[in-house]
PDB file of C-alpha atoms and ligand atoms in Angstrom:
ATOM      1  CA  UNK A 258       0.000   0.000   0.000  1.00  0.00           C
ATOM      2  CA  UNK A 259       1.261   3.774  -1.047  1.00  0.00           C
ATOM      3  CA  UNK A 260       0.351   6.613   1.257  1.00  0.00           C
ATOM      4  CA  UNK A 261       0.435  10.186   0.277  1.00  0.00           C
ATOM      5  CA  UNK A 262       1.184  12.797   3.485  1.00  0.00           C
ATOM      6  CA  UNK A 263       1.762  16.477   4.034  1.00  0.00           C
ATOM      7  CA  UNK A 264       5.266  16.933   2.201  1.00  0.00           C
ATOM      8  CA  UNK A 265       4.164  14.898  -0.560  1.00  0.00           C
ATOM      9  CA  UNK A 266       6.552  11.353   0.127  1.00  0.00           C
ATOM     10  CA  UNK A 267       4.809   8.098  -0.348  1.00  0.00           C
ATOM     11  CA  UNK A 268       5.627   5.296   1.962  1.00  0.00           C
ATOM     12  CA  UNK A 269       5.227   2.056  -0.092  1.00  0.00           C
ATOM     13  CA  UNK A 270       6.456  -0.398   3.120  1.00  0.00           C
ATOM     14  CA  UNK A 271       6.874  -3.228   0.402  1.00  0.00           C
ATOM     15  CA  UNK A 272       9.269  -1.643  -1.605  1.00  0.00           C
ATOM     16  CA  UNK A 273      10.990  -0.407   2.092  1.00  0.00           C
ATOM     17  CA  UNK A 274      11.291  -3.694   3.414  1.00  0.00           C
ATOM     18  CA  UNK A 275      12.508  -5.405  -0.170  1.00  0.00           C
ATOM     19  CA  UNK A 276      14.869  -2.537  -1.777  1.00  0.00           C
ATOM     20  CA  UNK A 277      15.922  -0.373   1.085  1.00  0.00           C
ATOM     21  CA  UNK A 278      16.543  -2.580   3.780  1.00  0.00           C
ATOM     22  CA  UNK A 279      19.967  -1.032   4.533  1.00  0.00           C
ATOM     23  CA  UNK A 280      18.029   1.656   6.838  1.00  0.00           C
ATOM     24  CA  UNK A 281      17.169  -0.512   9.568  1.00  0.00           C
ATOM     25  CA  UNK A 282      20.124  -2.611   9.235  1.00  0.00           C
ATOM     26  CA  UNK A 283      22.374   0.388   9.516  1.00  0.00           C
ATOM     27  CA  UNK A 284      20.159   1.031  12.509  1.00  0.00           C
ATOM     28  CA  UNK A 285      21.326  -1.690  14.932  1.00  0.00           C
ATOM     29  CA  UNK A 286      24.334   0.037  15.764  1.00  0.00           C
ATOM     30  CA  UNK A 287      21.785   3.642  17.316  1.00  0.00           C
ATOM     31  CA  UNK A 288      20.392   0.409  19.688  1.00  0.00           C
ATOM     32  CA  UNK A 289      23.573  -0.075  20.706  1.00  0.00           C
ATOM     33  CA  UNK A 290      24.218   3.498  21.551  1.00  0.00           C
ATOM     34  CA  UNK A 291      20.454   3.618  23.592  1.00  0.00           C
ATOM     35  CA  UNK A 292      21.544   0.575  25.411  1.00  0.00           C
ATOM     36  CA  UNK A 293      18.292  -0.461  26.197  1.00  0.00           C
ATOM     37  CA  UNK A 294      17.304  -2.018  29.607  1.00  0.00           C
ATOM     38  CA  UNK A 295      14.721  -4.544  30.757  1.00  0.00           C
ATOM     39  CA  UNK A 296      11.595  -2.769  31.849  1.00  0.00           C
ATOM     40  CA  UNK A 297      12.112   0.075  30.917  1.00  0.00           C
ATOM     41  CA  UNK A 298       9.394   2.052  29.027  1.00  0.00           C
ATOM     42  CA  UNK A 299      10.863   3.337  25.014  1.00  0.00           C
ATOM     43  CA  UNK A 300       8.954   5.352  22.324  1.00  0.00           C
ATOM     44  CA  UNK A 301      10.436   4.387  18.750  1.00  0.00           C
ATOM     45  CA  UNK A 302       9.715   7.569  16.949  1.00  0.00           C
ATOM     46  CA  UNK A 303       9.046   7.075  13.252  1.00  0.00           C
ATOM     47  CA  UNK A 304       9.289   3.756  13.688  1.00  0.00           C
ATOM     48  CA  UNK A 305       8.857   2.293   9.845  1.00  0.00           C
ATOM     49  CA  UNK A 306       8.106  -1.163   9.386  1.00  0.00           C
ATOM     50  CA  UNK A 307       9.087  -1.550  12.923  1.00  0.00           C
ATOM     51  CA  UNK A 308      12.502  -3.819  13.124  1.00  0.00           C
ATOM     52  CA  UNK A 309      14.269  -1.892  15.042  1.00  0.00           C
ATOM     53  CA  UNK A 310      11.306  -1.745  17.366  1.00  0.00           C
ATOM     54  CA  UNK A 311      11.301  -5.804  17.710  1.00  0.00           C
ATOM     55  CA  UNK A 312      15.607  -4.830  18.415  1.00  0.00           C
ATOM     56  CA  UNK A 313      14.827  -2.602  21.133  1.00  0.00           C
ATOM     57  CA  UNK A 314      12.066  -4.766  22.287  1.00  0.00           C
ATOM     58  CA  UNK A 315      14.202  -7.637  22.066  1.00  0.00           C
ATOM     59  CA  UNK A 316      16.242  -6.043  25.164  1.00  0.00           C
ATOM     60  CA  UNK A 317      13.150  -6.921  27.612  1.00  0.00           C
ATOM     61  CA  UNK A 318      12.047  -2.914  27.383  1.00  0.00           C
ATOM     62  CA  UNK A 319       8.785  -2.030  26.686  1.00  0.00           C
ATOM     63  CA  UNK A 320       8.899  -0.954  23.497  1.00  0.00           C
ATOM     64  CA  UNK A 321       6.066   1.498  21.532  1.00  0.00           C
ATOM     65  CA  UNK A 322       6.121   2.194  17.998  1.00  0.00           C
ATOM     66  CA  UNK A 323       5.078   5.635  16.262  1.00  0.00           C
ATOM     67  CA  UNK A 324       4.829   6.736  12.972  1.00  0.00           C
ATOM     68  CA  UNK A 325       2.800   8.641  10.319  1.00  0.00           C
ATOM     69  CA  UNK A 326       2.712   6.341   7.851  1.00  0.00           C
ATOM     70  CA  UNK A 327      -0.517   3.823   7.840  1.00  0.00           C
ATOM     71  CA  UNK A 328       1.007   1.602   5.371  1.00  0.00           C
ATOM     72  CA  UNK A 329       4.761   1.638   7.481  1.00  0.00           C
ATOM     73  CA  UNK A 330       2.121   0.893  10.421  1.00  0.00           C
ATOM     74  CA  UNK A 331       0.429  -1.981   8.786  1.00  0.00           C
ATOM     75  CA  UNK A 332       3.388  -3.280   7.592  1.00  0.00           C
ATOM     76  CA  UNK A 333       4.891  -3.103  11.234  1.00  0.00           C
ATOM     77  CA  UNK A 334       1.715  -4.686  12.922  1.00  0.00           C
ATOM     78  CA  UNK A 335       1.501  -7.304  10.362  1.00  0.00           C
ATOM     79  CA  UNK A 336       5.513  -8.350  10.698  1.00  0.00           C
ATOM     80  CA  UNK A 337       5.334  -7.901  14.807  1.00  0.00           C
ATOM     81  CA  UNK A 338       1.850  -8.514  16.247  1.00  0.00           C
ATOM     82  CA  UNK A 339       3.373  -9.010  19.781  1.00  0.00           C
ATOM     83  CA  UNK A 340       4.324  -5.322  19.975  1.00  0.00           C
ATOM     84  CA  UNK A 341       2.445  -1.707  19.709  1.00  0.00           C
ATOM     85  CA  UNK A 342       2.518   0.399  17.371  1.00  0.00           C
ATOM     86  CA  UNK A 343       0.832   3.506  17.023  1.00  0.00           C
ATOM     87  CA  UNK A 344      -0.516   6.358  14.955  1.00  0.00           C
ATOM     88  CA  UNK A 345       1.103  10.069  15.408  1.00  0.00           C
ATOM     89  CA  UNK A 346       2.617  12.572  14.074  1.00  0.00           C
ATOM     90  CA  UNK A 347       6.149  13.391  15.590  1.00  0.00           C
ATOM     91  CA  UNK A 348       6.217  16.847  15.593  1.00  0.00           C
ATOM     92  CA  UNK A 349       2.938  17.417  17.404  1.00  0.00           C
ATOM     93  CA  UNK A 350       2.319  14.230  19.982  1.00  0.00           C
ATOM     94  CA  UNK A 351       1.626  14.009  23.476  1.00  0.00           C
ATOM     95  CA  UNK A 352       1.972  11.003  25.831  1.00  0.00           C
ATOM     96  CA  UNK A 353      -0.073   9.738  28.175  1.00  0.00           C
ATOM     97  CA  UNK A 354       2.845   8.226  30.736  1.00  0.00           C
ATOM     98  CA  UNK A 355       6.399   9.501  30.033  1.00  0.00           C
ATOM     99  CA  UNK A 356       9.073   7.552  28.909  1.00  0.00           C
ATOM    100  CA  UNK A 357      12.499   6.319  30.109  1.00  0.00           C
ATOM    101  CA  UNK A 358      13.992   6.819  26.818  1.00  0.00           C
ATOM    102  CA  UNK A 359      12.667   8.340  22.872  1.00  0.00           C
ATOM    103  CA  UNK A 360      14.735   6.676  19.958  1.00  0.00           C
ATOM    104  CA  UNK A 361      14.619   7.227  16.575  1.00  0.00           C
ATOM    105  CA  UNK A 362      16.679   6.083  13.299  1.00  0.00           C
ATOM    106  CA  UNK A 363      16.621   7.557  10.047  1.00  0.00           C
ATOM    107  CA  UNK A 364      13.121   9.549  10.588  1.00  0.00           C
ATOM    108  CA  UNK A 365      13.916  13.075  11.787  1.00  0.00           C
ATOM    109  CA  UNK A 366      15.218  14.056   8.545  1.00  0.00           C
ATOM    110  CA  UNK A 367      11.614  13.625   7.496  1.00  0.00           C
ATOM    111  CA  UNK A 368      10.226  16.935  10.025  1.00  0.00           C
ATOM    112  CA  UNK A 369      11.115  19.819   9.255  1.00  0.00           C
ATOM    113  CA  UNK A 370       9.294  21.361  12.497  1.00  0.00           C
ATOM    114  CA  UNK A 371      12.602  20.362  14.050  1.00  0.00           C
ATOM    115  CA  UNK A 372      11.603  22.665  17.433  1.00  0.00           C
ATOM    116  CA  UNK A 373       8.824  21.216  17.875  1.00  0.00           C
ATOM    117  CA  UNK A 374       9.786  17.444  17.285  1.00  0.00           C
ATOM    118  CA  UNK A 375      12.094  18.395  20.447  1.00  0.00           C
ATOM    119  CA  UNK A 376       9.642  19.867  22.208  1.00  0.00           C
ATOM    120  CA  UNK A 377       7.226  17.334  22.375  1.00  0.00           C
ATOM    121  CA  UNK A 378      10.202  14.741  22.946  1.00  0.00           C
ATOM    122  CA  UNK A 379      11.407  16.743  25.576  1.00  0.00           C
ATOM    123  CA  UNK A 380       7.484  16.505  27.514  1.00  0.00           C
ATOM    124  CA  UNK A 381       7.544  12.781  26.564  1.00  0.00           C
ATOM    125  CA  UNK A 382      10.735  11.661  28.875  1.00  0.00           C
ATOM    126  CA  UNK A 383      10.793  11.512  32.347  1.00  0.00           C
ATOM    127  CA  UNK A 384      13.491  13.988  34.071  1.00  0.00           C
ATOM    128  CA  UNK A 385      16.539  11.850  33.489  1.00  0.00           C
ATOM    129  CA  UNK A 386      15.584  10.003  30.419  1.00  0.00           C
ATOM    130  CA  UNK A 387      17.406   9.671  27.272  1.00  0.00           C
ATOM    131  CA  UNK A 388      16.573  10.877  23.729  1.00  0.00           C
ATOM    132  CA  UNK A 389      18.808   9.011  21.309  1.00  0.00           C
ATOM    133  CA  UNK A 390      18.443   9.345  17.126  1.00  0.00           C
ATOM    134  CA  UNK A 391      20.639   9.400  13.819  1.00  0.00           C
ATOM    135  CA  UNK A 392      19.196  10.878  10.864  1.00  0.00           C
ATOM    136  CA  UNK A 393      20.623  12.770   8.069  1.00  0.00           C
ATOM    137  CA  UNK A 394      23.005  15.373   8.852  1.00  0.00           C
ATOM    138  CA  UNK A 395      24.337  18.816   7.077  1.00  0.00           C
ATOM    139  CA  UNK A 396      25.499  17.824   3.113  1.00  0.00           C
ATOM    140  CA  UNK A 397      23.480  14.389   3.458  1.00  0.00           C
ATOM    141  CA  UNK A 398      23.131  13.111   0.258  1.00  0.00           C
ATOM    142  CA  UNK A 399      24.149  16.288  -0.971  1.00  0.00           C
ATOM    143  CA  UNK A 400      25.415  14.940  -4.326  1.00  0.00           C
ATOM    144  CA  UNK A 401      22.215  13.048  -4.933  1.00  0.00           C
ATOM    145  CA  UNK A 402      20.086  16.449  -4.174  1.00  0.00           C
ATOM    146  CA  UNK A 403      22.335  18.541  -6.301  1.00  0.00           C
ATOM    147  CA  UNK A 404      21.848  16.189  -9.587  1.00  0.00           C
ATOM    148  CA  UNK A 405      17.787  16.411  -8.841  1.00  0.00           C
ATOM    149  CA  UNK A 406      18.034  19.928  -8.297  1.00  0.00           C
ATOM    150  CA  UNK A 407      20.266  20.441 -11.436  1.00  0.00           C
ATOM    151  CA  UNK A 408      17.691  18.187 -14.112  1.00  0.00           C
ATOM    152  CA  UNK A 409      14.615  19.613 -12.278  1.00  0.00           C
ATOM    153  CA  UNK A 410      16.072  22.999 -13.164  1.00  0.00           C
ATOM    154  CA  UNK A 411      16.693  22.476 -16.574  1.00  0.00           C
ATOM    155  CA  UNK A 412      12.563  21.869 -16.958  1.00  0.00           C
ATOM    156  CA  UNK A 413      12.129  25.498 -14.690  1.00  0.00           C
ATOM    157  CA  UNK A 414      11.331  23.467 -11.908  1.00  0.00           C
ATOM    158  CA  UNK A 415      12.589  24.897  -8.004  1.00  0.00           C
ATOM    159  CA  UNK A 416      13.839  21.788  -6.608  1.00  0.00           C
ATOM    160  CA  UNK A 417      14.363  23.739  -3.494  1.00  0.00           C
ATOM    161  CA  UNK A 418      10.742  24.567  -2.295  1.00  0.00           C
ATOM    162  CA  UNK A 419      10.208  20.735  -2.998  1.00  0.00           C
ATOM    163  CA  UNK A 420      12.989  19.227  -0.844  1.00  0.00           C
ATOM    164  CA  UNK A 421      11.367  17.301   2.155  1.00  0.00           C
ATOM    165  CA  UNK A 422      14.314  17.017   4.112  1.00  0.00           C
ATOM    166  CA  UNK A 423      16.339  18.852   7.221  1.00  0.00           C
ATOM    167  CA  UNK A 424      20.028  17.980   7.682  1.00  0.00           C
ATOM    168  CA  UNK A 425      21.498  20.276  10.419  1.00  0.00           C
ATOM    169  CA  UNK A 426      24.911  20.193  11.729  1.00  0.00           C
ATOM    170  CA  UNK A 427      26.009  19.260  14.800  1.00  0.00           C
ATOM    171  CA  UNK A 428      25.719  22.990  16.493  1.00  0.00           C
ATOM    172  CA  UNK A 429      22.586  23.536  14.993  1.00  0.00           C
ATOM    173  CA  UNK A 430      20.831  20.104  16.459  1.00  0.00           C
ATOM    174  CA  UNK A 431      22.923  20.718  19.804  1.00  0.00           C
ATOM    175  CA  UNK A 432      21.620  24.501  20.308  1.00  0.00           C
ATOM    176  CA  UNK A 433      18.111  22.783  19.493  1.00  0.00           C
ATOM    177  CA  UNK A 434      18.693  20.275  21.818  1.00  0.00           C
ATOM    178  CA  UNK A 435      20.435  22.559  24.540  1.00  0.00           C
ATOM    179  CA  UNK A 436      17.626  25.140  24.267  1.00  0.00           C
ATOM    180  CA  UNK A 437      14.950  22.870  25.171  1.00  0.00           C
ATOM    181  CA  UNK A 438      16.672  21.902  28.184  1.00  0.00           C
ATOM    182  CA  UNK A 439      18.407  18.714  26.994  1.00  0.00           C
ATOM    183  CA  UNK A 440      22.084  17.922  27.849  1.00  0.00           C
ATOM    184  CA  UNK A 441      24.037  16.754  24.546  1.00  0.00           C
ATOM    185  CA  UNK A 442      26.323  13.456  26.001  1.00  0.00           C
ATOM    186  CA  UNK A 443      27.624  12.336  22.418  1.00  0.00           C
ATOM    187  CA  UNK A 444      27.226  13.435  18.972  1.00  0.00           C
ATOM    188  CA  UNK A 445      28.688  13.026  15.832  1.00  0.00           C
ATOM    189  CA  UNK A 446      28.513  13.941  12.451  1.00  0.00           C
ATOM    190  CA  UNK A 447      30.252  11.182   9.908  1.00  0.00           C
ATOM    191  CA  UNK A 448      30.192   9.988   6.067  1.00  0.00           C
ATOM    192  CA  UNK A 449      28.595   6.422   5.128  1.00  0.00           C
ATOM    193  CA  UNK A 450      28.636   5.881   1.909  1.00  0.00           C
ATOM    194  CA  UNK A 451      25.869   3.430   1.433  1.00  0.00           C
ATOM    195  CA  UNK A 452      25.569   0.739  -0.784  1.00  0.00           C
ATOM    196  CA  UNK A 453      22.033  -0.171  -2.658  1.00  0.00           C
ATOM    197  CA  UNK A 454      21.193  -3.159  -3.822  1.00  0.00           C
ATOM    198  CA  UNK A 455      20.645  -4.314  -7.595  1.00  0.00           C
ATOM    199  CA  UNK A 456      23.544  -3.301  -9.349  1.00  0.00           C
ATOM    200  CA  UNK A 457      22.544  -1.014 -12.213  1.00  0.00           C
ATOM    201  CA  UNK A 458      19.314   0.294 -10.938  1.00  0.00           C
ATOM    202  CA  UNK A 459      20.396   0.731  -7.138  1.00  0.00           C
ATOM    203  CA  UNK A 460      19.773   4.654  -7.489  1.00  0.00           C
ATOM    204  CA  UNK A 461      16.332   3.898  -8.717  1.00  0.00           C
ATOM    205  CA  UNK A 462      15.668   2.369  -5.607  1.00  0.00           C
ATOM    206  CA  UNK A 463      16.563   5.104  -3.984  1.00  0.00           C
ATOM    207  CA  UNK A 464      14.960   7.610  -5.923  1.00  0.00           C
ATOM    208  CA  UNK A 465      11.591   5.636  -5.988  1.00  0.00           C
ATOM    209  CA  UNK A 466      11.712   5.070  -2.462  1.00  0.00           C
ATOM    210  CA  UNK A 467      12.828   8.675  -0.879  1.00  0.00           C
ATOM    211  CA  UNK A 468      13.211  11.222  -3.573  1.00  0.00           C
ATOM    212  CA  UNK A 469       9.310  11.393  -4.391  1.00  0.00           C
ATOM    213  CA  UNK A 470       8.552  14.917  -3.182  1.00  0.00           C
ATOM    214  CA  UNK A 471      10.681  16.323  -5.959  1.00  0.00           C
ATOM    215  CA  UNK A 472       8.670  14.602  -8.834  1.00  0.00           C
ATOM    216  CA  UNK A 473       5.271  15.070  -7.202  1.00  0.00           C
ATOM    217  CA  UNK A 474       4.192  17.266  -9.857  1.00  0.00           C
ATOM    218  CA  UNK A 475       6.030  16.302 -13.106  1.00  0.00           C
ATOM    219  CA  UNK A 476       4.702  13.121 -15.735  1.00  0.00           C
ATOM    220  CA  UNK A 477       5.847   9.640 -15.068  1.00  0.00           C
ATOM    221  CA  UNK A 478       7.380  10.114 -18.846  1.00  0.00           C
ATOM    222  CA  UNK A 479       9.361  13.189 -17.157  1.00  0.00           C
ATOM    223  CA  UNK A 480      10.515  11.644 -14.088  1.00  0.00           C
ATOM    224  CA  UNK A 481      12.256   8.483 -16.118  1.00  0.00           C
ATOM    225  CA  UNK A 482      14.027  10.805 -18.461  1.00  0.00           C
ATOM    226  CA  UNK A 483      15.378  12.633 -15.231  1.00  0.00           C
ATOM    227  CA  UNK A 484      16.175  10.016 -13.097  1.00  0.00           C
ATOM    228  CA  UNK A 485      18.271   8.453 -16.594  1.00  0.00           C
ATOM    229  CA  UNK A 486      19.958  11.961 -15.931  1.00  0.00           C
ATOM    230  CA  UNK A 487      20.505  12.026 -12.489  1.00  0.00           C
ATOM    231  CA  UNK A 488      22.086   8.744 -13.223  1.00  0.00           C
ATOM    232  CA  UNK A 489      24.319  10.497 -15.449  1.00  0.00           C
ATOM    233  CA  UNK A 490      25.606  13.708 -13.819  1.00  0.00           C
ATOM    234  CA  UNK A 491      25.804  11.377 -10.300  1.00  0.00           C
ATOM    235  CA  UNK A 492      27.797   8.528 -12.038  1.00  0.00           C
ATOM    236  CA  UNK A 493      31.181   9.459 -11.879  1.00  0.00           C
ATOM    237  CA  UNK A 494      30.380  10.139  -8.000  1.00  0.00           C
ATOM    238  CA  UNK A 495      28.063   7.213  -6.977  1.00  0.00           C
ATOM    239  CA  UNK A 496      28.736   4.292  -8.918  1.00  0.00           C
ATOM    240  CA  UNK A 497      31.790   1.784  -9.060  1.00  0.00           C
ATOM    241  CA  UNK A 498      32.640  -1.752  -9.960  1.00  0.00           C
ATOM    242  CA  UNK A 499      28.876  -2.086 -10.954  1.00  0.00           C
ATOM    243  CA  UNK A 500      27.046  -0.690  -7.905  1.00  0.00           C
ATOM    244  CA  UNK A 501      25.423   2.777  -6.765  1.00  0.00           C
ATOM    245  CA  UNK A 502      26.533   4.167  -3.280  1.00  0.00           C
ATOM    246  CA  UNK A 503      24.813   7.465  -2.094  1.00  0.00           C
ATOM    247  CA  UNK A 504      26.710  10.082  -0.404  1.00  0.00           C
ATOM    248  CA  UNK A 505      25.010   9.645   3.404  1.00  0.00           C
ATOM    249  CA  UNK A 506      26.191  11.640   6.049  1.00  0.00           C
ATOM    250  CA  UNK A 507      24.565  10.725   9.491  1.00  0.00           C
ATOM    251  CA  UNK A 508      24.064  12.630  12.841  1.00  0.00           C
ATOM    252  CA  UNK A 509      24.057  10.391  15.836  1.00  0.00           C
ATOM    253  CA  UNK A 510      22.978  11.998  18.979  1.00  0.00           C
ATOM    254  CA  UNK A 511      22.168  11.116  22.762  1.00  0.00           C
ATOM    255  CA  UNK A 512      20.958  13.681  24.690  1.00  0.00           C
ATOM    256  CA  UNK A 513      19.968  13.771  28.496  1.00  0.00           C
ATOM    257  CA  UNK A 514      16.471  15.245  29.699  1.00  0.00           C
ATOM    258  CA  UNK A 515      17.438  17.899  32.572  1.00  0.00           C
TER     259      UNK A 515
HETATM  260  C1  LIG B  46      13.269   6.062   6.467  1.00  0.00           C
HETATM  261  S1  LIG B  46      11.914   5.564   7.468  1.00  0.00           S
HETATM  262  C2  LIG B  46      12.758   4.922   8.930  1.00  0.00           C
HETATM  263  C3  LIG B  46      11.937   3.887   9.612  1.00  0.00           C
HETATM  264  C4  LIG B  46      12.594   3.142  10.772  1.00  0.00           C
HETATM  265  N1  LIG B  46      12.928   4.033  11.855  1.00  0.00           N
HETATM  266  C5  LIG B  46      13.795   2.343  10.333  1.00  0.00           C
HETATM  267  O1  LIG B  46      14.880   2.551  10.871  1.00  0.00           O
HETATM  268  O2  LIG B  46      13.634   1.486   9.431  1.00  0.00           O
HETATM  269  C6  LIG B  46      11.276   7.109   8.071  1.00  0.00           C
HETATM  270  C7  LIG B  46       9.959   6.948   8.802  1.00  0.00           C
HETATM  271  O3  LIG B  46       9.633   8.194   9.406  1.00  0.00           O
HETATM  272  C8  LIG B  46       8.226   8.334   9.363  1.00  0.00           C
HETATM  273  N2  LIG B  46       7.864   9.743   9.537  1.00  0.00           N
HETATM  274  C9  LIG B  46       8.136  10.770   8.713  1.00  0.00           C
HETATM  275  N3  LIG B  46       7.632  11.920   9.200  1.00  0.00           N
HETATM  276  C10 LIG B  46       7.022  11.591  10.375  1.00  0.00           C
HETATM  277  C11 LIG B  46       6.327  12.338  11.370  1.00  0.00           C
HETATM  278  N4  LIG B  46       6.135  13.660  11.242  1.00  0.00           N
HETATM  279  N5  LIG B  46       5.847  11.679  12.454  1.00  0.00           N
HETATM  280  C12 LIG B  46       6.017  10.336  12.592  1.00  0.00           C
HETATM  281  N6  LIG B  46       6.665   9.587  11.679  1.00  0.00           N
HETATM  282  C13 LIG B  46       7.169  10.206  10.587  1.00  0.00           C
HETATM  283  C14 LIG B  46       7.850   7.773   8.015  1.00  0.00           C
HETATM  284  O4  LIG B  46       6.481   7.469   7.931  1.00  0.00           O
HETATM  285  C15 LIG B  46       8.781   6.573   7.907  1.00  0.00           C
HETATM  286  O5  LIG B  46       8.164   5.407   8.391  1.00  0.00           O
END
């Protein structure tokens, strides 16, 4: 199932799970850095399809799931009936109980309302608790975003007004983060390449599954003959010995309620 919200992405959890399984495999190593603890109570923000949820849960915490997405929630529910998963929108929720600890991987890049996202994280924890998240940081993907922009341009489209993403640096998320009354304990800013799968049509993949807001308003005969373009200006970048990489750059952050 394909779902259509606010910025104009589609979450298609099938093509998630099968082509672009490298986010929540990449993910395992944010667990490690929440360090999660039996009984304790943990909101997975933006939680997908929910496998890093079952990680967490995995640990003996209580584990919920939240995220926009019905068909990421379906998906989720339908893969891990044993655990919850809920319906929200990150960057205006409220909890009922607070938490011990908010995690997230690979889902903040998605809200631009970054104040607010830490805001209502911030009321979520208990005094003490831990909010702990990568997501894209300043230049992510930058030479992926600069080929859209570049072939959108060329058909007098503003690439920029349709870019769905946020990618701060370090100071920027840490002022955030410090101005909301958080304590920044780690964070760093650091380049993974990553690999898609496929071969030949790996940036497809990627394109289909998170570019989607830039073509939201051209022709499905348009959008081939610019991703075959992207595919050319990114080339000598992106792809060797028969496989794409894109240019990620993550921000990996744990940050203490005060
Ligand atoms: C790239 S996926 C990451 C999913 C999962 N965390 C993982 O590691 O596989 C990003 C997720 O963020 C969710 N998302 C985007 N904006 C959101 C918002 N404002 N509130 C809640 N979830 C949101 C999407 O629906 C999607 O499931």
């Amino acid at each position: 199932m394909v779902q259509h919200k606010g910025n104009g992405q589609s979450w298609a959890s099938g093509h998630y799970d099968g082509k672009l399984s490298f986010v929540s495999e990449l993910g395992r190593g944010v667990v490690d850095l929440l360090q999660p603890v039996e009984g304790e109570r943990i909101l997975d923000l933006g939680c997908g399809t929910g496998d890093l949820t079952q990680e967490i849960a995995a640990s003996g915490a209580h584990v919920t799931g939240m995220d926009l997405s019905y068909s990421m929630l379906e998906k989720a529910r339908t893969k891990y009936p044993q655990l919850t998963f809920v319906e929200g929108n990150a960057e205006r929720f409220t909890t009922e109980e607070p938490y011990d600890a908010v995690f997230s991987n690979a889902a903040l890049h998605w809200m631009k309302n970054a104040e607010e996202v830490v805001k209502c994280v911030h009321a979520a924890l208990i005094s003490g608790g831990r909010f702990v998240a990568e997501f894209g940081g300043q230049h992510n993907v930058e030479i992926a975003v600069q080929a859209i922009t570049q072939v959108l341009k060329e058909q007098g489209v503003d690439a920029a007004s349709l870019n769905p993403w946020y990618f701060p640096s370090i100071g920027e998320y840490s002022s955030l983060l410090e101005k909301q009354g958080f304590r920044v304990t780690y964070a760093l800013h650091f380049d993974r390449p990553t690999p898609m799968q496929d071969g030949e049509i790996g940036l497809r993949h990627w394109l289909n599954g998170f570019a989607g807001p830039f073509f939201r308003d051209v022709s499905p005969e348009f959008k081939e003959a610019a991703y075959d373009r992207i595919e050319q200006i990114t080339r000598p970048d992106l792809y060797d010995n028969g496989n794409w990489a894109v240019d990620y750059k993550r921000l990996r952050i744990r940050a203490i309620k005060m």
